[in-house]
mmCIF file of C-alpha atoms and ligand atoms in Angstrom:
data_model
loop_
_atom_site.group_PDB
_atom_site.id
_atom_site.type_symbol
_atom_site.label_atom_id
_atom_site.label_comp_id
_atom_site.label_asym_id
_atom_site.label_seq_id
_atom_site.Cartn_x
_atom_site.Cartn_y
_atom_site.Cartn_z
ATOM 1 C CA UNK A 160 93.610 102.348 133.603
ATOM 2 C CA UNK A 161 92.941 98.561 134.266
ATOM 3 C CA UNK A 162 94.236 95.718 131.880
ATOM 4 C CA UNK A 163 93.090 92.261 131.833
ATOM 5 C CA UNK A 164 95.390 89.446 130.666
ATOM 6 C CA UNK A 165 92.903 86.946 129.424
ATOM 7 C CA UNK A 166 93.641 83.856 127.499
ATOM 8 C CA UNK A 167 91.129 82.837 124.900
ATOM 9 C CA UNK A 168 91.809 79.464 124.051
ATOM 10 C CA UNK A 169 94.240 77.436 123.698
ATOM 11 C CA UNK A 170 96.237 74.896 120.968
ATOM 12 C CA UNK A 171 97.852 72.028 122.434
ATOM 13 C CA UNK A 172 100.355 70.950 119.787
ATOM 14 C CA UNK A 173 102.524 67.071 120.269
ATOM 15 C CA UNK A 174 106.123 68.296 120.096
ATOM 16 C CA UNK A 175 106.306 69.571 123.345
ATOM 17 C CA UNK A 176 110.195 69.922 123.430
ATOM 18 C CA UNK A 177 110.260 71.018 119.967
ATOM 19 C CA UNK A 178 107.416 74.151 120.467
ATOM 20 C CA UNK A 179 107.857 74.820 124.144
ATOM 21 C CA UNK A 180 111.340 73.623 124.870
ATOM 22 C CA UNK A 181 109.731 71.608 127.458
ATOM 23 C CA UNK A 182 108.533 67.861 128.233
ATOM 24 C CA UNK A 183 109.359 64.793 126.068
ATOM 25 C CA UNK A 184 108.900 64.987 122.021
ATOM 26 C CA UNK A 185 105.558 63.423 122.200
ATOM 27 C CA UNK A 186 103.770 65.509 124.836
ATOM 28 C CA UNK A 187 101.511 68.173 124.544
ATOM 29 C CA UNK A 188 103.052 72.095 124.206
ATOM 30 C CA UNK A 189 100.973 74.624 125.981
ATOM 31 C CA UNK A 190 100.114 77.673 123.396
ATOM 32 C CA UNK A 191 97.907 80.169 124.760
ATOM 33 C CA UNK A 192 95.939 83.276 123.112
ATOM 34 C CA UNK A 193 97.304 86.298 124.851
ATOM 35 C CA UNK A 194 94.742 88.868 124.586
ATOM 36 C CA UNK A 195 94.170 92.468 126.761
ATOM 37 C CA UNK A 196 91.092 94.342 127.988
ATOM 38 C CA UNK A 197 91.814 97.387 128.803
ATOM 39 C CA UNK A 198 89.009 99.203 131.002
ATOM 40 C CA UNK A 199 89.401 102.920 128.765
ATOM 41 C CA UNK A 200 87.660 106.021 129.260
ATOM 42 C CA UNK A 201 85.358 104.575 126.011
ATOM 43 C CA UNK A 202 84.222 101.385 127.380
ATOM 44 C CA UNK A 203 86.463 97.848 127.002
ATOM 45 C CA UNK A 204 88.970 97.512 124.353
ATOM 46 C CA UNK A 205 89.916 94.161 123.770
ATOM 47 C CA UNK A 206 93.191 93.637 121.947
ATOM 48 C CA UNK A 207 92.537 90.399 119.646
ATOM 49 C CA UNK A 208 89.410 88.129 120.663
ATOM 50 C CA UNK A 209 91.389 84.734 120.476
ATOM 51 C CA UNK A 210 88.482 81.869 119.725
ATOM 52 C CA UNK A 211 84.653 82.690 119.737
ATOM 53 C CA UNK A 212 81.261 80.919 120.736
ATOM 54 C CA UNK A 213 80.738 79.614 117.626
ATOM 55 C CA UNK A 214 84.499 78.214 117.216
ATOM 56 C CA UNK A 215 83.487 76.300 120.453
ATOM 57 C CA UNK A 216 80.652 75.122 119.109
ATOM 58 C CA UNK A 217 81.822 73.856 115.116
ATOM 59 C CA UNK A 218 85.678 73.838 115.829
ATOM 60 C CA UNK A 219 85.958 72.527 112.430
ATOM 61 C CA UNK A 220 84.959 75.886 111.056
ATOM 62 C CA UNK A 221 88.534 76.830 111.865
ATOM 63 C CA UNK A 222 89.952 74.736 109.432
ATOM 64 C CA UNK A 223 92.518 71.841 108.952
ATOM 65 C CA UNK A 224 95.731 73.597 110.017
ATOM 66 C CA UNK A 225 93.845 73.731 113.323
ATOM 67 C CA UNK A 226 93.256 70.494 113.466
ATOM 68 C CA UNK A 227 96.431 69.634 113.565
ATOM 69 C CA UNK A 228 97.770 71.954 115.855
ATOM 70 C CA UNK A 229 94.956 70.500 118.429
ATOM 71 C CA UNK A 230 93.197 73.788 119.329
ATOM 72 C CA UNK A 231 90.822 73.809 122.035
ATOM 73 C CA UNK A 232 88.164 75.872 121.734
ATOM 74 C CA UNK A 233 86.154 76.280 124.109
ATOM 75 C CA UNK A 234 83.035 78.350 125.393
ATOM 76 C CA UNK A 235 84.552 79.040 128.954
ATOM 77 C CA UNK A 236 87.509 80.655 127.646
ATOM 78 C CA UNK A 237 86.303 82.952 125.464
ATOM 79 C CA UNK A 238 86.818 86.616 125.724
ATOM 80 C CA UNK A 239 82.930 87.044 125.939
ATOM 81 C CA UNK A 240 82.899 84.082 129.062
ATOM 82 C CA UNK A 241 85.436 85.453 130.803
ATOM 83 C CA UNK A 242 84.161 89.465 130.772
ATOM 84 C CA UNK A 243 81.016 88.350 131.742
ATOM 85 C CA UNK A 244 82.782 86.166 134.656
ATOM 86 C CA UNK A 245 84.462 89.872 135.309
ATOM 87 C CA UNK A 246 81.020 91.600 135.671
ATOM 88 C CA UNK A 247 80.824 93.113 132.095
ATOM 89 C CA UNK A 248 78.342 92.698 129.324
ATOM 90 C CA UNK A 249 78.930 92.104 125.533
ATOM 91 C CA UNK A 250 77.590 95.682 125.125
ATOM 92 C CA UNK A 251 80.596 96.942 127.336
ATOM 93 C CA UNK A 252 82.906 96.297 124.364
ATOM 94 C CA UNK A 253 82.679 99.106 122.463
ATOM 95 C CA UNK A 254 86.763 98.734 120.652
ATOM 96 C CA UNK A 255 87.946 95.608 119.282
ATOM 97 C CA UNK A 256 91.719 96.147 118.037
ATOM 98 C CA UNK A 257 93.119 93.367 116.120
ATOM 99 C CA UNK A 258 97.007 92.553 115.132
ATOM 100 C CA UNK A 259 95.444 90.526 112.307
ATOM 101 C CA UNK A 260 92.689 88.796 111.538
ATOM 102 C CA UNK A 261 93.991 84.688 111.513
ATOM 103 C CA UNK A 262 91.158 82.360 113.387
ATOM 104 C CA UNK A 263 93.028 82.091 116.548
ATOM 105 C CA UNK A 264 93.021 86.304 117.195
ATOM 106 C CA UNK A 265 89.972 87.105 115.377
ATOM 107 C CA UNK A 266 87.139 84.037 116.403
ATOM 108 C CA UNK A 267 85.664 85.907 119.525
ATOM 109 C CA UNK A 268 84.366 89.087 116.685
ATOM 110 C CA UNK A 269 80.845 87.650 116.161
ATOM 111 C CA UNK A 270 80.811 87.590 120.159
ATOM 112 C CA UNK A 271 80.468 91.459 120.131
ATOM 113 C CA UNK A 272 78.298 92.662 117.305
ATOM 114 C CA UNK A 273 78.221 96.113 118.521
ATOM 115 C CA UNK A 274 81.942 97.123 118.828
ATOM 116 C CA UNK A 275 83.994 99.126 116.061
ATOM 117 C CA UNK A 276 86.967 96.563 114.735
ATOM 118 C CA UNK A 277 90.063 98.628 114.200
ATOM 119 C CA UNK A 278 92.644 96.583 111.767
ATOM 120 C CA UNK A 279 94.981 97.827 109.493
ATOM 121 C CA UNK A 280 93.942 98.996 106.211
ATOM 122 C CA UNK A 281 96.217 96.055 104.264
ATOM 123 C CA UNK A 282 95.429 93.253 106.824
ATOM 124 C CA UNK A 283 92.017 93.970 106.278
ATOM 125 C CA UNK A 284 92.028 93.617 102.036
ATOM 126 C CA UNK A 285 94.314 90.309 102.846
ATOM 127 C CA UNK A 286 91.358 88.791 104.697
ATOM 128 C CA UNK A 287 88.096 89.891 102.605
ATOM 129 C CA UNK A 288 90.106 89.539 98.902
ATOM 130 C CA UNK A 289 92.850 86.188 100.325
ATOM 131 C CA UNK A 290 95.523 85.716 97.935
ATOM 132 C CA UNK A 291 95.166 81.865 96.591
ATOM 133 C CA UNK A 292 98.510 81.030 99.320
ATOM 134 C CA UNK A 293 95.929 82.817 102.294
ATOM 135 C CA UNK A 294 92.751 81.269 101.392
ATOM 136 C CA UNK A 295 93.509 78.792 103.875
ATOM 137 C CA UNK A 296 94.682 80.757 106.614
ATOM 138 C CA UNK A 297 91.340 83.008 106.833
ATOM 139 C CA UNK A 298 88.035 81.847 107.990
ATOM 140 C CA UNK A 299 85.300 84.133 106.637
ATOM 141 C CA UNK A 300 82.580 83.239 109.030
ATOM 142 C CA UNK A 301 84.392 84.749 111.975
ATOM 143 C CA UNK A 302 83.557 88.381 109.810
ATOM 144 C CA UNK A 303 79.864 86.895 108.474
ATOM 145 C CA UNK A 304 78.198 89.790 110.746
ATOM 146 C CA UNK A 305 79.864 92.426 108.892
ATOM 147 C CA UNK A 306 82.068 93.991 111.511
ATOM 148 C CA UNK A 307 81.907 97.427 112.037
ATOM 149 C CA UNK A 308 85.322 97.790 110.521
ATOM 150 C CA UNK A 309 87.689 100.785 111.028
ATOM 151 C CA UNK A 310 90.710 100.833 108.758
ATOM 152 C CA UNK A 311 93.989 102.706 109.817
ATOM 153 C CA UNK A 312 96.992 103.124 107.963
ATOM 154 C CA UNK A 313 100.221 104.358 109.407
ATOM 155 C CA UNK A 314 102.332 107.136 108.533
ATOM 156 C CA UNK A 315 102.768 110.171 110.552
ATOM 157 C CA UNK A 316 103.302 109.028 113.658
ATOM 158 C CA UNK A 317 106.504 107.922 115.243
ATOM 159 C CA UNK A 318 106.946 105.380 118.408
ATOM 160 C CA UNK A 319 110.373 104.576 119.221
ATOM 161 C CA UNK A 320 111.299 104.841 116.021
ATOM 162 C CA UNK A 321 109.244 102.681 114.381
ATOM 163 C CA UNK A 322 106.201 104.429 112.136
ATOM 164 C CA UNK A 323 102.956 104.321 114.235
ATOM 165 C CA UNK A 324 99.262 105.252 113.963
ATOM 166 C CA UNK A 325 97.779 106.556 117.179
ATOM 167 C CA UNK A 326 93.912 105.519 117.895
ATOM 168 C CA UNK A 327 91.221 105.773 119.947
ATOM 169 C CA UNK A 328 91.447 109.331 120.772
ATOM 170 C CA UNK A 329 88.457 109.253 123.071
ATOM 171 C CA UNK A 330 89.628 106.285 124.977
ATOM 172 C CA UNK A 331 92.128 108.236 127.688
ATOM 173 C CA UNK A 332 94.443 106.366 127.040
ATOM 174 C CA UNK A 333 97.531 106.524 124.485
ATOM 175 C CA UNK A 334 96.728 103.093 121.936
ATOM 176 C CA UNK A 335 98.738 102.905 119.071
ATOM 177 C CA UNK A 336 99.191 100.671 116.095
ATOM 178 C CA UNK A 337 102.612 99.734 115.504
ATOM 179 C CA UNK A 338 102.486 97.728 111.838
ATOM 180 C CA UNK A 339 104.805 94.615 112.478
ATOM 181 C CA UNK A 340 104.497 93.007 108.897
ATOM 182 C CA UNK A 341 105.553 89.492 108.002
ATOM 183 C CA UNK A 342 103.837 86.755 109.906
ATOM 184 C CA UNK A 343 100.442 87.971 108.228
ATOM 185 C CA UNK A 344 100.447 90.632 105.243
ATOM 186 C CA UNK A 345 98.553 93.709 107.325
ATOM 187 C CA UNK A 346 99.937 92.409 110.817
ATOM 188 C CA UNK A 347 100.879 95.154 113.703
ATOM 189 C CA UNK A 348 101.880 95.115 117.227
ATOM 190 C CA UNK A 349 99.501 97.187 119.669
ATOM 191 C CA UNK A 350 101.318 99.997 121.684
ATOM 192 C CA UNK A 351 99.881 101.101 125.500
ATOM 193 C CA UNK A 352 100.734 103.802 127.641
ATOM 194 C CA UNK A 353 100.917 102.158 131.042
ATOM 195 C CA UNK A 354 101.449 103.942 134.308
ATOM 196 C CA UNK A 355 104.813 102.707 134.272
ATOM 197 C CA UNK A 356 105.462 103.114 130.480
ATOM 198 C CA UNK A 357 105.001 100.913 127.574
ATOM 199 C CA UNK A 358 103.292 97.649 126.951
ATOM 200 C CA UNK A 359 103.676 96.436 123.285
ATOM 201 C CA UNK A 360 101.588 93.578 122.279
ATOM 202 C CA UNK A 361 103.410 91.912 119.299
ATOM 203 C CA UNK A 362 100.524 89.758 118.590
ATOM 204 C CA UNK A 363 102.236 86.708 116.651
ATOM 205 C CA UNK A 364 105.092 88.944 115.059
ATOM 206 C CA UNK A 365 107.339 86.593 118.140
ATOM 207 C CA UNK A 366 105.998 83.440 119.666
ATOM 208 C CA UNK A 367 108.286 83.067 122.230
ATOM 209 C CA UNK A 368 109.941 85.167 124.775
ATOM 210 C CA UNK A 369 113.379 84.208 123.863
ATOM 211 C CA UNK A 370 113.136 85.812 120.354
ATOM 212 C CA UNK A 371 113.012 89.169 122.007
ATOM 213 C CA UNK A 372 116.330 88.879 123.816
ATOM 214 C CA UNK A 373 120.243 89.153 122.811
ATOM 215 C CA UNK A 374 121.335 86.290 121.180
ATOM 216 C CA UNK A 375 117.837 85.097 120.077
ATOM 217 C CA UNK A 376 116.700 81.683 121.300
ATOM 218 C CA UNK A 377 113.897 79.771 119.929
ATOM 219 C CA UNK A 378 112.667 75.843 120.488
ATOM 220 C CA UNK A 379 113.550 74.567 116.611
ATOM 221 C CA UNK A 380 109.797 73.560 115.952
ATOM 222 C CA UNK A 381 108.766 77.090 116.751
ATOM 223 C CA UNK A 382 111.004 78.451 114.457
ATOM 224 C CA UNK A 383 110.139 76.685 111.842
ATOM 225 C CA UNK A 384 106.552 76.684 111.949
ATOM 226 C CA UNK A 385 106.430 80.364 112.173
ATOM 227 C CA UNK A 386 108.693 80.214 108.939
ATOM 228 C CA UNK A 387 106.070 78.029 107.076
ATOM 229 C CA UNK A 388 103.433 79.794 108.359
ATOM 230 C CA UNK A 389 104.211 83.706 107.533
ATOM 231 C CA UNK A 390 102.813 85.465 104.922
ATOM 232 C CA UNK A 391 106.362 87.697 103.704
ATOM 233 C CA UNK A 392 108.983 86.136 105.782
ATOM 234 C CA UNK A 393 111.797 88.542 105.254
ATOM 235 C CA UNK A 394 109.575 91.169 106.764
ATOM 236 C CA UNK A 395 109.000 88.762 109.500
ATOM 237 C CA UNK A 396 112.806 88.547 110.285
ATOM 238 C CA UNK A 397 113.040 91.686 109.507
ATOM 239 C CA UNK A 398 111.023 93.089 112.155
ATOM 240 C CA UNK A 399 111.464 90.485 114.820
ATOM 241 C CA UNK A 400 115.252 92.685 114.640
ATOM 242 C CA UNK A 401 114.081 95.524 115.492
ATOM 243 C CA UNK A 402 112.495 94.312 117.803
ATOM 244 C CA UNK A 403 115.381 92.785 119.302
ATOM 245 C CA UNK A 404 117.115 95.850 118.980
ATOM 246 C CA UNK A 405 114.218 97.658 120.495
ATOM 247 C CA UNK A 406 114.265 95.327 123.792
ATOM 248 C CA UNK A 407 118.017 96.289 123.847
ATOM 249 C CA UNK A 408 117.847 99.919 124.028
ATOM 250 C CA UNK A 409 114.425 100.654 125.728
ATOM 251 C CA UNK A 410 113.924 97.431 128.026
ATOM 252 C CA UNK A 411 113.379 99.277 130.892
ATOM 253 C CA UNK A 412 110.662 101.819 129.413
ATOM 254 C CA UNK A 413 108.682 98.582 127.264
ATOM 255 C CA UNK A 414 107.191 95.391 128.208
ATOM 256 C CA UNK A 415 106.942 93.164 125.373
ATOM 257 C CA UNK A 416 104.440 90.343 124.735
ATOM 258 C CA UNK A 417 103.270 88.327 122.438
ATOM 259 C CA UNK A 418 99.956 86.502 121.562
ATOM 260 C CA UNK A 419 101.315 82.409 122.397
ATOM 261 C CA UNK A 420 103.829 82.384 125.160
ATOM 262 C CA UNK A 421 102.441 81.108 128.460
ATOM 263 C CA UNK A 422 105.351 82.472 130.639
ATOM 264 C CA UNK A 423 104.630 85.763 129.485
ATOM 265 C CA UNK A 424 101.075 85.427 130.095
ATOM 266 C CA UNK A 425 102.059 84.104 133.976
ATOM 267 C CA UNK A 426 104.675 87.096 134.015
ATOM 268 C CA UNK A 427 101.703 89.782 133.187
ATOM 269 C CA UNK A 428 99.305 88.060 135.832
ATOM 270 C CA UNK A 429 101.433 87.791 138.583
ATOM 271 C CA UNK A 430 102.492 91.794 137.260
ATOM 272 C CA UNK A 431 98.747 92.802 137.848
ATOM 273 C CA UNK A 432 98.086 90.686 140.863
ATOM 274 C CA UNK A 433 101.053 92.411 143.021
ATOM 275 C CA UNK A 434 99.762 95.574 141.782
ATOM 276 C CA UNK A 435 96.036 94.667 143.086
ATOM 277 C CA UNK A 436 97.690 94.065 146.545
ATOM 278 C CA UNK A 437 99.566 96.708 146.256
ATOM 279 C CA UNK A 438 96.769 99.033 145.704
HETATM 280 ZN ZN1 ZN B 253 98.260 83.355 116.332
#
């Protein structure tokens, strides 16, 4: 089973030192949008869509807070652009499974009419009913082609520990849905079987690399933007524990990502390209 580390846009935030822990306090941070295909035994699954066509096109559709935080939309880097660049088609991408449905993970779903959106059930509800504080943080257009939506709620299964939903069943591959809540109301983390164990992506339930490890680290503008920004922040912090605790015990077994880290992203590539050369 092959996995593609794309990134599908980008956000280039001032504060570099602050948000990266790099450069001076003026330049630019690098924030990518970490997302998978994964060639399946049911066509492509992508794992989050980052930006779309039509973010590239109007990038003011995604609102003010991205504004500010610079984003870059742009057509070349979509997850559509780049699978065709690959030798697929739209049509190919027949699974779309989301951590959550903010502009920066969900933009690329008009880019694939066809494909069934799997989302948790509560995520879901958040986005097409907003509470007044999440109005802002949702951008309705990127669903205006009525998705072909598949809700999942956990309960029943167990992965490491933490309560899971297994998908995909046709796919040949073990997916599952690990709900992460905190940074958005419905948000989850997205469970793989590799050939070598585990991948989790944590979509944004981390943003940066050092939050997974023992003691945490975290550049201070980070930190507090993803405190501003979450949706229940005790379940945030809550979670982001266990899955401290999580890279303590079963580091070995799990590779853990997340959606904005660039040296993750460069960790996973150069992963898959000594694999290639391996093969
Ligand atoms: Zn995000």
């Amino acid at each position: 089973m092959r996995i593609h580390h794309l990134s599908c846009g980008s956000l280039c935030p001032h504060g570099g030192r602050l948000l990266g822990g790099e450069g001076g306090l003026l330049s630019t941070a690098e924030v990518v949008c970490h997302c998978l295909a994964i060639e399946s035994g049911d066509g492509l699954v992508l794992v989050d869509t980052g930006f779309g066509m039509e973010d590239a096109r109007n990038p003011r559709q995604l609102g003010p807070v991205f504004g500010l935080m610079n984003a870059k939309p742009r057509s070349e880097t979509t997850a559509l652009k780049q699978l065709e660049g690959l030798g697929f088609a739209a049509a190919d991408v027949r699974h779309i499974v989301t951590t959550h449905l903010d502009p920066d993970h969900s933009g690329g779903l008009p880019d694939f009419p066809a494909a069934e959106v799997h989302v948790l059930s509560t995520e879901l509800d958040a986005a097409l009913n907003p509470r007044l504080r999440d109005r802002p943080r949702y951008v309705g257009a990127h669903w205006g082609h009525s998705p072909r939506w598949v809700r999942h709620d956990a309960g029943g299964d167990e992965w490491f520990g933490f309560e899971s939903v297994r998908i995909l069943p046709a796919a040949g591959a073990e997916i599952a849905l690990v709900p992460l809540h905190g940074h958005s109301l419905g948000h989850t983390g997205v469970a793989i079987r590799t050939g070598e164990g585990w991948l989790l992506h944590c979509g944004d339930a981390y943003f940066n690399h050092g939050e997974v490890q023992t003691p945490p680290t975290c550049p201070p503008g980070l930190r507090f933007f993803q405190n501003l920004n979450a949706a229940d922040n005790k379940a945030r912090k809550g979670n982001q524990e266990r899955l401290r605790e999580l890279a303590g015990r079963h580091g070995g077994e799990i590779v853990f990502l997340c959606s904005h880290d660039p040296h993750e992203l460069e960790r996973e590539r150069g992963r898959t390209n000594a694999a290639l050369a391996a093969e």
